[in-house]
PDB file of C-alpha atoms in Angstrom:
ATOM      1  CA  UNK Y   1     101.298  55.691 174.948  1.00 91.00           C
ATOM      2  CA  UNK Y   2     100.129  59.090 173.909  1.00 92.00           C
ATOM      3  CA  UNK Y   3      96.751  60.338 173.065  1.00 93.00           C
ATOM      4  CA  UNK Y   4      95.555  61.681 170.086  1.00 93.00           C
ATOM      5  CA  UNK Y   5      95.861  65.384 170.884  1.00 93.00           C
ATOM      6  CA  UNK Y   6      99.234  64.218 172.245  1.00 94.00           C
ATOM      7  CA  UNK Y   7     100.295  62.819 168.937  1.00 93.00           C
ATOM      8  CA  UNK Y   8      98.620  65.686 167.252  1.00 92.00           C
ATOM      9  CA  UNK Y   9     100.740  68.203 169.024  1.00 91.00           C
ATOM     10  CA  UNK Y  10     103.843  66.300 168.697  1.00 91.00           C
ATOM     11  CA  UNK Y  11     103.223  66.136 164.751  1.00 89.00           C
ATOM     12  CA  UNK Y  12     101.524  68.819 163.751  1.00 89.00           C
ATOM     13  CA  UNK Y  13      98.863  66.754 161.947  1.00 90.00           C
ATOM     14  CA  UNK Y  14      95.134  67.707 162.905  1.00 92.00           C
ATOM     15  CA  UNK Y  15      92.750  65.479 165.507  1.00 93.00           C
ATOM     16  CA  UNK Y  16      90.927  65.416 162.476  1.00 92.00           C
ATOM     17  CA  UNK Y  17      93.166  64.317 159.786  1.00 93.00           C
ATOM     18  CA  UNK Y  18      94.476  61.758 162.322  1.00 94.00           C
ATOM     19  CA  UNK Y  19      90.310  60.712 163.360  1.00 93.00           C
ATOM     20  CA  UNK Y  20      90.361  60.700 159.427  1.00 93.00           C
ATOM     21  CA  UNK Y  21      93.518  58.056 158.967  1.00 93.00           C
ATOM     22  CA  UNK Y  22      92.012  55.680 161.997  1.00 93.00           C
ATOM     23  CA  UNK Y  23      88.295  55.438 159.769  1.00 92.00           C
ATOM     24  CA  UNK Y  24      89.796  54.477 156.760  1.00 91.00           C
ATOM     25  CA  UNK Y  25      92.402  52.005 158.054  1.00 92.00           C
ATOM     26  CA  UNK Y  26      95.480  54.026 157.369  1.00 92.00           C
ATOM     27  CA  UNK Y  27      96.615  54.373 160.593  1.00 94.00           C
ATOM     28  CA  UNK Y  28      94.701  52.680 163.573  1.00 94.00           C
ATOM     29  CA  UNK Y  29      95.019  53.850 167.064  1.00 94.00           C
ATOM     30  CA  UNK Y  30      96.952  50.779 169.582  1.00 95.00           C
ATOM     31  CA  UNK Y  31      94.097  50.923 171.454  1.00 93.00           C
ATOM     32  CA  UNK Y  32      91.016  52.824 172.058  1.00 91.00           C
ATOM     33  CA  UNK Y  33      90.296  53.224 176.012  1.00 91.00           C
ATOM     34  CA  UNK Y  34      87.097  52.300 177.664  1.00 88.00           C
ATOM     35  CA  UNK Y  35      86.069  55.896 177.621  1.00 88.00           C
ATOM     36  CA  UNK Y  36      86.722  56.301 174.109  1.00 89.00           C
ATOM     37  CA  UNK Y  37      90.189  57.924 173.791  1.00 90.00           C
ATOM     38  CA  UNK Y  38      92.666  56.394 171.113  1.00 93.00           C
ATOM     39  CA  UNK Y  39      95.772  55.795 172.140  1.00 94.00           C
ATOM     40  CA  UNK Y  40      99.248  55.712 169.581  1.00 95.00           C
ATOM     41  CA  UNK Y  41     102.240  53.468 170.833  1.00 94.00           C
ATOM     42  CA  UNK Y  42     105.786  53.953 169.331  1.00 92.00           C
ATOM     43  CA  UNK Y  43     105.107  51.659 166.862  1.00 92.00           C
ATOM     44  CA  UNK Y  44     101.754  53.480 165.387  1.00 93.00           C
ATOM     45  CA  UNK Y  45     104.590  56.751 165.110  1.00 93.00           C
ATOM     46  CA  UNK Y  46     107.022  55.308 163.217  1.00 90.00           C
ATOM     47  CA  UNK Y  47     104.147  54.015 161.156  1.00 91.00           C
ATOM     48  CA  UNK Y  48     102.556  58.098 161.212  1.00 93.00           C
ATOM     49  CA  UNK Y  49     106.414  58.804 159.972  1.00 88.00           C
ATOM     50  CA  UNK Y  50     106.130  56.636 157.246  1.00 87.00           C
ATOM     51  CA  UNK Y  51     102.860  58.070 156.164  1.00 90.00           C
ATOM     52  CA  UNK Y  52     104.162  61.736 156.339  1.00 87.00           C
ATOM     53  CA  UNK Y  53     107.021  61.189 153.858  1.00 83.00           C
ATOM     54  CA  UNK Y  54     105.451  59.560 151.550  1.00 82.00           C
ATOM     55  CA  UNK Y  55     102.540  62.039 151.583  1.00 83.00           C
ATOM     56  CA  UNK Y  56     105.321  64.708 151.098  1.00 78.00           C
ATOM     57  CA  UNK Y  57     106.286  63.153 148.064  1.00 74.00           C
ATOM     58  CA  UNK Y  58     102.716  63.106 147.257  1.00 73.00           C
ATOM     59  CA  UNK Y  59     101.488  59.726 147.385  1.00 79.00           C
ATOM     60  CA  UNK Y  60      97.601  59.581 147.731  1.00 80.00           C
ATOM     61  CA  UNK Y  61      96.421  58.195 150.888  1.00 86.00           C
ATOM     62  CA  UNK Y  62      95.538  54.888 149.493  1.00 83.00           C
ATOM     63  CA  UNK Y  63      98.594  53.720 147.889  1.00 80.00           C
ATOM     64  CA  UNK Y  64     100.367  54.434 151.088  1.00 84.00           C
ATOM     65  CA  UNK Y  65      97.978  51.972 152.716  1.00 87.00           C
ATOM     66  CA  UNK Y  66      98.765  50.129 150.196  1.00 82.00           C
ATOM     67  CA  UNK Y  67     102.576  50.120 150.173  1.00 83.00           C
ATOM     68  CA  UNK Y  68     102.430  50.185 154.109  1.00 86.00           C
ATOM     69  CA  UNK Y  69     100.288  47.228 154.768  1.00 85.00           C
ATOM     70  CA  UNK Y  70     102.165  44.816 151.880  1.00 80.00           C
ATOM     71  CA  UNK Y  71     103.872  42.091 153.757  1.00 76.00           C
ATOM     72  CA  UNK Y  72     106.829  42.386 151.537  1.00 74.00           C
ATOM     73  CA  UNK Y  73     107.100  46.186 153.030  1.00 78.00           C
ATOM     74  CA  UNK Y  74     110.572  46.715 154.185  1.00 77.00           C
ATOM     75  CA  UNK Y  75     111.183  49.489 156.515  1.00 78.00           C
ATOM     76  CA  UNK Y  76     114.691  50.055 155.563  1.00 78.00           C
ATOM     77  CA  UNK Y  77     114.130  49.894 152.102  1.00 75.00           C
ATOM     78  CA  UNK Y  78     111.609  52.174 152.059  1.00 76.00           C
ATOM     79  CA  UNK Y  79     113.451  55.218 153.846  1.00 78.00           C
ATOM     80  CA  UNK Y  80     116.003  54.754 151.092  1.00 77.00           C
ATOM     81  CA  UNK Y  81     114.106  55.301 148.675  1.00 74.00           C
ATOM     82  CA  UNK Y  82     112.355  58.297 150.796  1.00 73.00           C
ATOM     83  CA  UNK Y  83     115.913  59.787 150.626  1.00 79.00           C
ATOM     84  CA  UNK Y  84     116.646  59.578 147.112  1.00 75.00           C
ATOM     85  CA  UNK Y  85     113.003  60.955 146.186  1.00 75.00           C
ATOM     86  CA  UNK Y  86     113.445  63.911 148.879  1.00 77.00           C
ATOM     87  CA  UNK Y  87     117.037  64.556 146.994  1.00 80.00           C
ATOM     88  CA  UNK Y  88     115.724  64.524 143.688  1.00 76.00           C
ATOM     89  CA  UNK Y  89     112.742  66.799 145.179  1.00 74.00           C
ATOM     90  CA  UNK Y  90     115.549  69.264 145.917  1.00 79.00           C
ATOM     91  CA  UNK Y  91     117.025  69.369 142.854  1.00 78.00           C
ATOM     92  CA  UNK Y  92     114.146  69.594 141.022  1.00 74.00           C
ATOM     93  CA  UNK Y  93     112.949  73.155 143.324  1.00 78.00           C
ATOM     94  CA  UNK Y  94     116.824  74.223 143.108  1.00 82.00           C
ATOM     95  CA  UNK Y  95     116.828  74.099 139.676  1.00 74.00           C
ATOM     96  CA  UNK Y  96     113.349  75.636 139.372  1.00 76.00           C
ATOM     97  CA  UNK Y  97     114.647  78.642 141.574  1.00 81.00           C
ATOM     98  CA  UNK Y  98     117.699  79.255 139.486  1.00 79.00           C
ATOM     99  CA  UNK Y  99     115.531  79.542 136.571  1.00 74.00           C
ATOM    100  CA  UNK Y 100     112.956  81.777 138.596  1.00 78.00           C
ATOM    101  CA  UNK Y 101     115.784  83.977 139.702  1.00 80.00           C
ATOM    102  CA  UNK Y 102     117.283  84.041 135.779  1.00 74.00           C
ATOM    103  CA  UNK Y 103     114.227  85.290 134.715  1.00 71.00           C
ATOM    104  CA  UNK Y 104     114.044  87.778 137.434  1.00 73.00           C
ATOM    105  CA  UNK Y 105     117.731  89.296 136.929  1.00 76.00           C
ATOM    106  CA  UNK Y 106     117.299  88.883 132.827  1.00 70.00           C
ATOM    107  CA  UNK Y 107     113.809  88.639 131.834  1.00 66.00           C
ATOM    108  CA  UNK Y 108     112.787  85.878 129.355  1.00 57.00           C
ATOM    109  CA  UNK Y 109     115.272  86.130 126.926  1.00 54.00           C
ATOM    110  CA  UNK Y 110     115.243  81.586 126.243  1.00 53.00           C
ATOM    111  CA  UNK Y 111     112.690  79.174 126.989  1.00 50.00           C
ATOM    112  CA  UNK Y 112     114.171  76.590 129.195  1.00 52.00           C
ATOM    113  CA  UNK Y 113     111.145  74.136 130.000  1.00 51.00           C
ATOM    114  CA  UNK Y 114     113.768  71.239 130.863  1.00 53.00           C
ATOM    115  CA  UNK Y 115     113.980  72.341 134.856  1.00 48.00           C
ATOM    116  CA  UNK Y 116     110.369  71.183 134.613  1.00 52.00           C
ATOM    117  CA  UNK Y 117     110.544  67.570 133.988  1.00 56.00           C
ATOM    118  CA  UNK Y 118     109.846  65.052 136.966  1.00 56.00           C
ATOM    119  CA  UNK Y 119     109.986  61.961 134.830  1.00 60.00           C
ATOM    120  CA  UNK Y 120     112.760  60.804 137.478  1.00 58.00           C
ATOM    121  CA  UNK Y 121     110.568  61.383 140.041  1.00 58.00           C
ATOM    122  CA  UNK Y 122     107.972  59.821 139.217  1.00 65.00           C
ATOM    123  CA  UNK Y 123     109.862  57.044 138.003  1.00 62.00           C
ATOM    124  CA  UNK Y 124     110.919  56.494 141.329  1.00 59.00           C
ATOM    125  CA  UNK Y 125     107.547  56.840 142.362  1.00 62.00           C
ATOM    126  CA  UNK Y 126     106.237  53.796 139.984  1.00 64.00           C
ATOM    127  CA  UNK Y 127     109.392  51.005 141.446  1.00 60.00           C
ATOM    128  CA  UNK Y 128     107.612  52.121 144.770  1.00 61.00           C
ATOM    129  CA  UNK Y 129     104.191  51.271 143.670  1.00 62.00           C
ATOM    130  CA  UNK Y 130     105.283  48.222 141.511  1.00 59.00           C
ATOM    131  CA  UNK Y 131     107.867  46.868 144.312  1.00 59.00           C
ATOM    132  CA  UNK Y 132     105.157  47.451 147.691  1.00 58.00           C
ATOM    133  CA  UNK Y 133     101.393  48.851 146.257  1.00 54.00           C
ATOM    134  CA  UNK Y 134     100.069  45.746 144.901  1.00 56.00           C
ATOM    135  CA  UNK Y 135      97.997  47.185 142.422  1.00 58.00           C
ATOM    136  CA  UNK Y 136      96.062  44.853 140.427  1.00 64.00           C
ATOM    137  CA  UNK Y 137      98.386  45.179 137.499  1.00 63.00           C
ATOM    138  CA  UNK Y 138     101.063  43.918 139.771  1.00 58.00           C
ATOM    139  CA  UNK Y 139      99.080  41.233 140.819  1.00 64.00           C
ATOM    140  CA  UNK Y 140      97.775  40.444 137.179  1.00 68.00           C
ATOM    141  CA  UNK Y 141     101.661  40.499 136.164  1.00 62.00           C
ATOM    142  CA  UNK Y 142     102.636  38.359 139.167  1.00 59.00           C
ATOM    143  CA  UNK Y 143     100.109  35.398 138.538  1.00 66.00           C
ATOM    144  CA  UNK Y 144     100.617  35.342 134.756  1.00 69.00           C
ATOM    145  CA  UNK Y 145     104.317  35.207 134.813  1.00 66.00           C
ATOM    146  CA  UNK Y 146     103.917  32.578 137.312  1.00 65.00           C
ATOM    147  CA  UNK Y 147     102.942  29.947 134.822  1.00 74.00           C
ATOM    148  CA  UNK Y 148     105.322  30.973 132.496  1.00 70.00           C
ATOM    149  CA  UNK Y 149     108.838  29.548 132.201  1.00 78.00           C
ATOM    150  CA  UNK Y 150     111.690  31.152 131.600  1.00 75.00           C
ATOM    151  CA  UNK Y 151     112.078  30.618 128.208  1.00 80.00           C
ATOM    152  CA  UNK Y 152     108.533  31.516 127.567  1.00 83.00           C
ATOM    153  CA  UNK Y 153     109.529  34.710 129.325  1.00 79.00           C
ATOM    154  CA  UNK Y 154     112.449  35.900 127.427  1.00 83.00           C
ATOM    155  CA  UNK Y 155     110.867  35.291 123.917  1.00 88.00           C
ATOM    156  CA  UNK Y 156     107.342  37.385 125.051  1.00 87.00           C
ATOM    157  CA  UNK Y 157     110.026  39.979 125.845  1.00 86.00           C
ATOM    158  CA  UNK Y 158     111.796  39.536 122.953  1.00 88.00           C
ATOM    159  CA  UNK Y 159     108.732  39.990 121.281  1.00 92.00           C
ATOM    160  CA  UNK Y 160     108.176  42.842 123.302  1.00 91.00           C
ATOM    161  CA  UNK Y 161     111.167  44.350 121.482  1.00 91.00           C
ATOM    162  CA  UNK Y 162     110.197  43.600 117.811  1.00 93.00           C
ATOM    163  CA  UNK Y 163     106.899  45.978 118.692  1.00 94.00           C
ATOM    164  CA  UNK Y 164     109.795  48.781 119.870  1.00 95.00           C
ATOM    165  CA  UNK Y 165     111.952  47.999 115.983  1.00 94.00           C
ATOM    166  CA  UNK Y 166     108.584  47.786 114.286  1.00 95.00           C
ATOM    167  CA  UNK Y 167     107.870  51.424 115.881  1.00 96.00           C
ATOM    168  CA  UNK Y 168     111.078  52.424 115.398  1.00 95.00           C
ATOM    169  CA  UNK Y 169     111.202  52.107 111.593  1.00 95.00           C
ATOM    170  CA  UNK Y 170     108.050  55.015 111.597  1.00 96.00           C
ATOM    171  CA  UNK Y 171     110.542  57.589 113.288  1.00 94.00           C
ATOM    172  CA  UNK Y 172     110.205  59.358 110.024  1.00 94.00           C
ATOM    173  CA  UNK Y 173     106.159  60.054 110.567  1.00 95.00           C
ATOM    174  CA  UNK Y 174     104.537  62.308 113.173  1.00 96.00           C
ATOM    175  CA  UNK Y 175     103.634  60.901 116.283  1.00 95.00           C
ATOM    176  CA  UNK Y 176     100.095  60.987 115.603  1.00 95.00           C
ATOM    177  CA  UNK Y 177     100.051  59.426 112.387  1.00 96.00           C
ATOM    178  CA  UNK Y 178      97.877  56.915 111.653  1.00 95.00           C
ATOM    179  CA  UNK Y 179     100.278  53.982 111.099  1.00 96.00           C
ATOM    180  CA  UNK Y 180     102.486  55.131 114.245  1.00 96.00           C
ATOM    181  CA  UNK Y 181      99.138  55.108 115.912  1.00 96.00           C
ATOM    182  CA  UNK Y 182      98.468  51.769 114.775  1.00 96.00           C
ATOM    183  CA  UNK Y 183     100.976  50.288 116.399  1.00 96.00           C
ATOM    184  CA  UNK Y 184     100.532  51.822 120.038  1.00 96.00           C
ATOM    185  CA  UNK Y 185      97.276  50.266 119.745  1.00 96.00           C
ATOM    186  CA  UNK Y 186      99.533  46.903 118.997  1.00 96.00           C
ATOM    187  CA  UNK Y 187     101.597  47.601 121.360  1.00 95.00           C
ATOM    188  CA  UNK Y 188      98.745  48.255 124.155  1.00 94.00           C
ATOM    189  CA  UNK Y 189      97.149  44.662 123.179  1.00 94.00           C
ATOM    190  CA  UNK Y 190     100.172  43.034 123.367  1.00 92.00           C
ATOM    191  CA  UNK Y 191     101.241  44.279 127.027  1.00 89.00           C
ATOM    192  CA  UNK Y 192      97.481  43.212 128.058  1.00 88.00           C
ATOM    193  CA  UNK Y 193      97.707  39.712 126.986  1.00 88.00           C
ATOM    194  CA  UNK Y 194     101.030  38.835 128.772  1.00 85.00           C
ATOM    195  CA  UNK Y 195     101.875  41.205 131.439  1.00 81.00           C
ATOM    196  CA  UNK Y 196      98.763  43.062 132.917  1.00 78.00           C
ATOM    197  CA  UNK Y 197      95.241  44.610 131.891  1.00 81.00           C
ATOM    198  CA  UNK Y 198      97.104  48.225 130.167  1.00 86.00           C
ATOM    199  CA  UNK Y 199      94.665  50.612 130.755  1.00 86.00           C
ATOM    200  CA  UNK Y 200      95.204  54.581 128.988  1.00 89.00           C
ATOM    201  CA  UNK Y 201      96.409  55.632 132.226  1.00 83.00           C
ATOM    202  CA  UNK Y 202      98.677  52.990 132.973  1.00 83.00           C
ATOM    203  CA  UNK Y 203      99.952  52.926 129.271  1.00 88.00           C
ATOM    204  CA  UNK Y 204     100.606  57.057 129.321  1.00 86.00           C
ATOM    205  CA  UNK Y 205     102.821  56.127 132.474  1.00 82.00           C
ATOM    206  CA  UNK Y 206     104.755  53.493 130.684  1.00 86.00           C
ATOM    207  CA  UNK Y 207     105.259  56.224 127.950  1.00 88.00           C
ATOM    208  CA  UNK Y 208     106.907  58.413 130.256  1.00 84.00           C
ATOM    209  CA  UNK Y 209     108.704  55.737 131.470  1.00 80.00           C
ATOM    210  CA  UNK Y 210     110.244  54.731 128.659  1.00 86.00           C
ATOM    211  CA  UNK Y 211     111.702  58.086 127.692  1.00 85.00           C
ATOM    212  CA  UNK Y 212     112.889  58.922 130.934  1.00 78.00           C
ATOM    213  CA  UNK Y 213     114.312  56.357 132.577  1.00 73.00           C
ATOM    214  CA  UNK Y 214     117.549  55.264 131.453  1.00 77.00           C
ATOM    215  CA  UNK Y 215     117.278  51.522 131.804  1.00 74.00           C
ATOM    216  CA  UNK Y 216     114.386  51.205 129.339  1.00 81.00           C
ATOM    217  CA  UNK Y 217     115.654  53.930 126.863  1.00 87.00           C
ATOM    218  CA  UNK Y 218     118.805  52.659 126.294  1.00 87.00           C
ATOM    219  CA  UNK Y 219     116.753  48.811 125.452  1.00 87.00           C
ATOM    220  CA  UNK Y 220     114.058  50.411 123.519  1.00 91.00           C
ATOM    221  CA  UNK Y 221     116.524  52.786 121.260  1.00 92.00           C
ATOM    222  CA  UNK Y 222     119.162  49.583 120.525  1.00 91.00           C
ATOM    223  CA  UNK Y 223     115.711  47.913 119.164  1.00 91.00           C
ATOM    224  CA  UNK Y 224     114.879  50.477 117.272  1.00 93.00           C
ATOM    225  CA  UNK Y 225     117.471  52.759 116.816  1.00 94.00           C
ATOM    226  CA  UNK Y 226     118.731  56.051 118.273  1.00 93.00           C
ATOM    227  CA  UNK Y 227     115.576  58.247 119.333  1.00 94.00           C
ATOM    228  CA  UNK Y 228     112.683  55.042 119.256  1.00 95.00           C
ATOM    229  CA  UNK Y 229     111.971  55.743 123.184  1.00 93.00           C
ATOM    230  CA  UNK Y 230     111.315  59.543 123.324  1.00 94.00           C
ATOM    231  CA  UNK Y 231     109.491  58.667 119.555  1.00 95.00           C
ATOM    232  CA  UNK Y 232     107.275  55.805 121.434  1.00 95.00           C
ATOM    233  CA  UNK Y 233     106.602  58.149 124.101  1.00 93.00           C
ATOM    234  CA  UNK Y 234     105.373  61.153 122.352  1.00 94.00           C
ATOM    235  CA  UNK Y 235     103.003  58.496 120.574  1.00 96.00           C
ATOM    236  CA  UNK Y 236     101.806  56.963 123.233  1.00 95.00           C
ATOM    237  CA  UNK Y 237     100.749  60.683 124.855  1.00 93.00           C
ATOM    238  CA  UNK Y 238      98.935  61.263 121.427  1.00 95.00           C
ATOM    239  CA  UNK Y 239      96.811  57.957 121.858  1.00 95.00           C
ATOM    240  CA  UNK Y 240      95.897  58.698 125.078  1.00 92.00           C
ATOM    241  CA  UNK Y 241      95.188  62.277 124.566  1.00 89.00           C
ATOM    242  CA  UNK Y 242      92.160  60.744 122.297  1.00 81.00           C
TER     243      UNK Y 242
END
């Protein structure tokens, strides 16, 4: 058992920011002597770990409480997918320093605002959230696909897809037209009455989602043809610009 200046030592993190983590339930001392001291066993460390990584790949405090304190929470799992954010992490600076350096040595000569994308990342940040968080969408989601059968589910998916073809026929429009606009409203409905409640904010992630992860670009383009998912996007960031 080690104390809190102990742990705070050990760690690096403040007797403050740790005083800080015990009042709001993120991390609770094993015990708390008779004269008042809070104690940390091994297990409340590992647990500390936990709570540093994922606040280095800048998780807010609650969703790691969240994520932490699920019961489908898997350890093992979870350092995985620590590993492959922390990699990405590096990628992303080592691409942002070979730019920097360009720039340096050359001057800017070409824009290159690619090296600035974290899509991936945070797409790897939402399977975290979706998979352990239990945010109420999740939960929403979770109860109404429970009374749904299978058959039920594929053709409100395949539905799902006919908003993507409809979408994709107004490729030849701005984003922010009115009838492309139209249909992101559509579309918005439609995920709130069978999936979850889709707020602005969690609709603008699902835009960015769309384009940049692989899995639902390649679905959303074969509905609507080459360039629908990075066309849905950029519409879905003008509606909720507004």
């Amino acid at each position: 058992m080690r104390t809190v200046r102990e742990v705070s030592k050990l760690t690096g993190v403040s007797v403050r920011t740790l005083h800080h983590y015990d009042a709001i339930g993120l991390l609770k001392p094993t015990k708390v002597t008779e004269a008042g001291y809070r104690m940390y066993d091994d297990t409340a460390l590992s647990r500390l770990q936990n709570i540093l990584l994922f606040r280095e790949l800048q998780f807010p405090l609650k969703e790691i409480k969240a994520i932490l304190d699920s019961p489908d929470f898997d350890p093992s799992e979870a350092i995985a997918l620590q590993i492959e954010l922390l990699e990405l992490q590096y990628k992303h600076i080592g691409e942002l320093i070979i730019l920097a350096r360009e720039i340096q040595r050359k001057g800017i000569t070409t824009m290159n605002f690619e090296v600035f994308d974290k899509s991936e990342i945070e797409n790897y940040k939402a399977e975290a959230k979706a998979k352990w968080g239990k945010t109420q969408a999740y939960q929403d989601y979770m109860q109404k696909s429970a009374t749904q059968s299978e058959d039920e589910q594929k053709e409100i998916a395949d539905q799902l897809l006919d908003k993507f073809s409809e979408l994709g026929t107004l490729r030849n429009l701005p984003p922010a037209a009115k009838k492309v606009q139209e249909k992101i409203s559509v579309l918005q409905k439609f995920i709130t009455d069978n999936y979850y409640v889709c707020t602005d904010e969690i609709l603008n992630g699902l835009g960015q989602m769309y384009a940049g992860d692989e899995r639902f670009k390649k679905n959303i383009d074969r509905a609507g043809g080459d360039g629908t998912a990075e066309f849905v996007s950029q519409a879905i960031s003008v509606y909720c610009s507004h």
